[in-house]
CSV table of C-alpha atoms in Angstrom, one decimal:
chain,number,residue,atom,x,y,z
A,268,UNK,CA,143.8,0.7,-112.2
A,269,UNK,CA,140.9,-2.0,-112.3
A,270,UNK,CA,141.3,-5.6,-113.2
A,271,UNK,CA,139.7,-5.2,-116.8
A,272,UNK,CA,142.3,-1.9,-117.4
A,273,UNK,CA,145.0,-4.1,-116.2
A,274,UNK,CA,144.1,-6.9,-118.6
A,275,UNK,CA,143.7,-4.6,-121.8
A,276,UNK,CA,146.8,-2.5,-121.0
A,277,UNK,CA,149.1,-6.0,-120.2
A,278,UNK,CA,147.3,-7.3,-123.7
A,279,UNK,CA,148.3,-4.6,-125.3
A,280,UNK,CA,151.9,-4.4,-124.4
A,281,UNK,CA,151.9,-8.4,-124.9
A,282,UNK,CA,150.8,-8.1,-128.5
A,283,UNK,CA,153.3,-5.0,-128.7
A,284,UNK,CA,156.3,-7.3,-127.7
A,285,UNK,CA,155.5,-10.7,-130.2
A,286,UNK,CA,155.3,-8.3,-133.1
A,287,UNK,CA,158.6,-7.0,-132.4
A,288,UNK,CA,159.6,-10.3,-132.3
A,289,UNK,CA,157.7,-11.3,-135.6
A,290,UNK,CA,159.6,-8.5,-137.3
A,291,UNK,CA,162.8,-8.8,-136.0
A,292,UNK,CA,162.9,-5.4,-134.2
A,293,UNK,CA,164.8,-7.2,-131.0
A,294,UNK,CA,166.0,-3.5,-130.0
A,295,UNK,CA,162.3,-2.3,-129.6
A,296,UNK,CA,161.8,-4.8,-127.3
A,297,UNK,CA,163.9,-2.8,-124.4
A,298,UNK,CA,161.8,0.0,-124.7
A,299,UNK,CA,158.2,-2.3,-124.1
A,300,UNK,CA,159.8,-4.9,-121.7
A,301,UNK,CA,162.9,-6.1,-119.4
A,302,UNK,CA,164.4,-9.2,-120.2
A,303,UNK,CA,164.7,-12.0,-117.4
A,304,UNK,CA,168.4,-11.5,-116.0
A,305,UNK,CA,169.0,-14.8,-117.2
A,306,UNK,CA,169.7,-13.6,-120.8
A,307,UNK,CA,171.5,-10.2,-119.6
A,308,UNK,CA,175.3,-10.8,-119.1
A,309,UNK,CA,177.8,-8.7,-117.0
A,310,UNK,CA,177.6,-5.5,-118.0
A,311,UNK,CA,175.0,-5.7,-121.1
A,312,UNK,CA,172.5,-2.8,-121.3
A,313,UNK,CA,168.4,-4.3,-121.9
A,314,UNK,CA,168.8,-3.4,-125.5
A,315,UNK,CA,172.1,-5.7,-126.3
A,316,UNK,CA,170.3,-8.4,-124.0
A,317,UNK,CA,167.5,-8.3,-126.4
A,318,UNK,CA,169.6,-8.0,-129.5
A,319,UNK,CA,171.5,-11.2,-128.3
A,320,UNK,CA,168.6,-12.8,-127.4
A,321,UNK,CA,167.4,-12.2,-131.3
A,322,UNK,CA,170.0,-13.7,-132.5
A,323,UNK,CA,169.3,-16.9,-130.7
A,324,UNK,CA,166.1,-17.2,-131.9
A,325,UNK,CA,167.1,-16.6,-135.3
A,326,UNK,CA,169.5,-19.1,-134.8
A,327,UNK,CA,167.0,-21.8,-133.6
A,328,UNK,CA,164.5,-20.4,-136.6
A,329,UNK,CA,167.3,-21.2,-139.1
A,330,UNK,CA,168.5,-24.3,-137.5
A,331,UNK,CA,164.6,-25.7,-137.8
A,332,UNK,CA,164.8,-24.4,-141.0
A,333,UNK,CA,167.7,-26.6,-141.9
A,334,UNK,CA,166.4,-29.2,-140.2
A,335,UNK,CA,163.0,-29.5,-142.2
A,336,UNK,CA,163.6,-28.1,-145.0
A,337,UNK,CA,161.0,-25.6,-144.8
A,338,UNK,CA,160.3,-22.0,-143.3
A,339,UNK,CA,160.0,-20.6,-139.7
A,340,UNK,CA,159.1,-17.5,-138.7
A,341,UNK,CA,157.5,-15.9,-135.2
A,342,UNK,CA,153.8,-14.8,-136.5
A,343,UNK,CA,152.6,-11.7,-135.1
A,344,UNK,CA,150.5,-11.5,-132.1
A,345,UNK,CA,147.3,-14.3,-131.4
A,346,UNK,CA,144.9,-13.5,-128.7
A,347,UNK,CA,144.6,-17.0,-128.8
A,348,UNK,CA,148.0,-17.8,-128.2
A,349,UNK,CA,148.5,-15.8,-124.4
A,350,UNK,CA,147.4,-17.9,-121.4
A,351,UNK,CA,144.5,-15.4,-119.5
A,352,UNK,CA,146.3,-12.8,-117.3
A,353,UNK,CA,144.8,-12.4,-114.3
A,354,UNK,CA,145.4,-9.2,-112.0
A,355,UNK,CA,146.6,-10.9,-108.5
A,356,UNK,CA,146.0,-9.0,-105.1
A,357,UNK,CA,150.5,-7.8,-104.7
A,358,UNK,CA,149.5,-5.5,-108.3
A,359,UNK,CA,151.2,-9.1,-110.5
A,360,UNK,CA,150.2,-10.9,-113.2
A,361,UNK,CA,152.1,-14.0,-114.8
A,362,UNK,CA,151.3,-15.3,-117.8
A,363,UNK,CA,152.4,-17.4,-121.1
A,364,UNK,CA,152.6,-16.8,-124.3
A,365,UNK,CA,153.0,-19.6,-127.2
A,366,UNK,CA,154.5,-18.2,-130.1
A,367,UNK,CA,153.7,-20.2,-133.3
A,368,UNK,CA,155.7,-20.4,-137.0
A,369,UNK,CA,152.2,-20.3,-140.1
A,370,UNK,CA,150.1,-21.1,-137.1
A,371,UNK,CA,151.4,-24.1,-135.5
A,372,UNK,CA,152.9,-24.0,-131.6
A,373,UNK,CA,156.6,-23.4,-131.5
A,374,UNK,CA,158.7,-25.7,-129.0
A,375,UNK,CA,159.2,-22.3,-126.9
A,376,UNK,CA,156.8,-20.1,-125.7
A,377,UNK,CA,157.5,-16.7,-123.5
A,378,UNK,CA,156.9,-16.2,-120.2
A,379,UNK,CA,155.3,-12.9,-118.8
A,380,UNK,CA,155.4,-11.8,-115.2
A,381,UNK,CA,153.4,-8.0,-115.1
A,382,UNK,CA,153.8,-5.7,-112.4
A,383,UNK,CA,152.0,-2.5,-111.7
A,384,UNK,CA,153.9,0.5,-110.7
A,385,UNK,CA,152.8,3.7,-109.5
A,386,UNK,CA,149.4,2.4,-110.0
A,387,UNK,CA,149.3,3.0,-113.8
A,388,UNK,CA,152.6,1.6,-115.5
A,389,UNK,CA,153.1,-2.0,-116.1
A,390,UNK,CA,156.5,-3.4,-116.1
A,391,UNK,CA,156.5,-6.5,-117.9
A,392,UNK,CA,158.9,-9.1,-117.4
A,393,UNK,CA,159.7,-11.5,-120.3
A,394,UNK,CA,161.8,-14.8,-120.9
A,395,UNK,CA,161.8,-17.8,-122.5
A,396,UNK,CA,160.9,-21.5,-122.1
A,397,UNK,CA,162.4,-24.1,-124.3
């Protein structure tokens, strides 16, 4: 796989993942990503991880929401938004992603590491930094 088919292949699967998390399809996620093992508990399959991690997010939308009296949402995927990925020389990639609410940065953004497997699948990696 060459850098540029990396790139457009670990964009794609980027912009695959925020718009699951812009419409709330948390158990879509599993099949597009993993989910750092620091939000998978003893014994949770991908999918719950992800579903539990929806439900924290909704929780901090609707706490923010409480807070300032107004709406928040995760918008669907902004080129703008992800931090260049750049195809290293071990087959990785790390990269950010800062998810906004009507255009304006979030206080969280996601973390991506990308691995190449088999020289054609890319296993990404995501969590969160609050």
């Amino acid at each position: 796989m060459t850098e540029q088919e990396f790139v457009t292949k670990a964009t794609d699967l980027t912009k695959q993942i925020v718009n699951a998390v812009a419409d709330k399809e948390y158990t879509k996620l599993a099949s597009l990503a993993q989910i750092d093992s620091s939000w998978v508990e003893e014994g949770q399959t991908q999918e719950e991880a992800f579903v539990s991690f929806g439900e924290w997010l909704d929780g901090q939308l609707a706490m923010w929401e409480e807070d300032e009296e107004r709406s928040f949402v995760v918008d669907h995927f902004d080129e703008s938004c992800l931090e260049e990925i750049v195809l290293e020389e071990d087959n990785t990639s790390f990269a950010t992603y800062n998810l906004t609410n009507a255009g304006e940065e979030l206080d969280f953004w996601f973390e991506l590491k990308y691995r190449i497997e088999n020289n054609e699948h890319i296993i990404v990696t995501l969590n969160v930094n609050i």
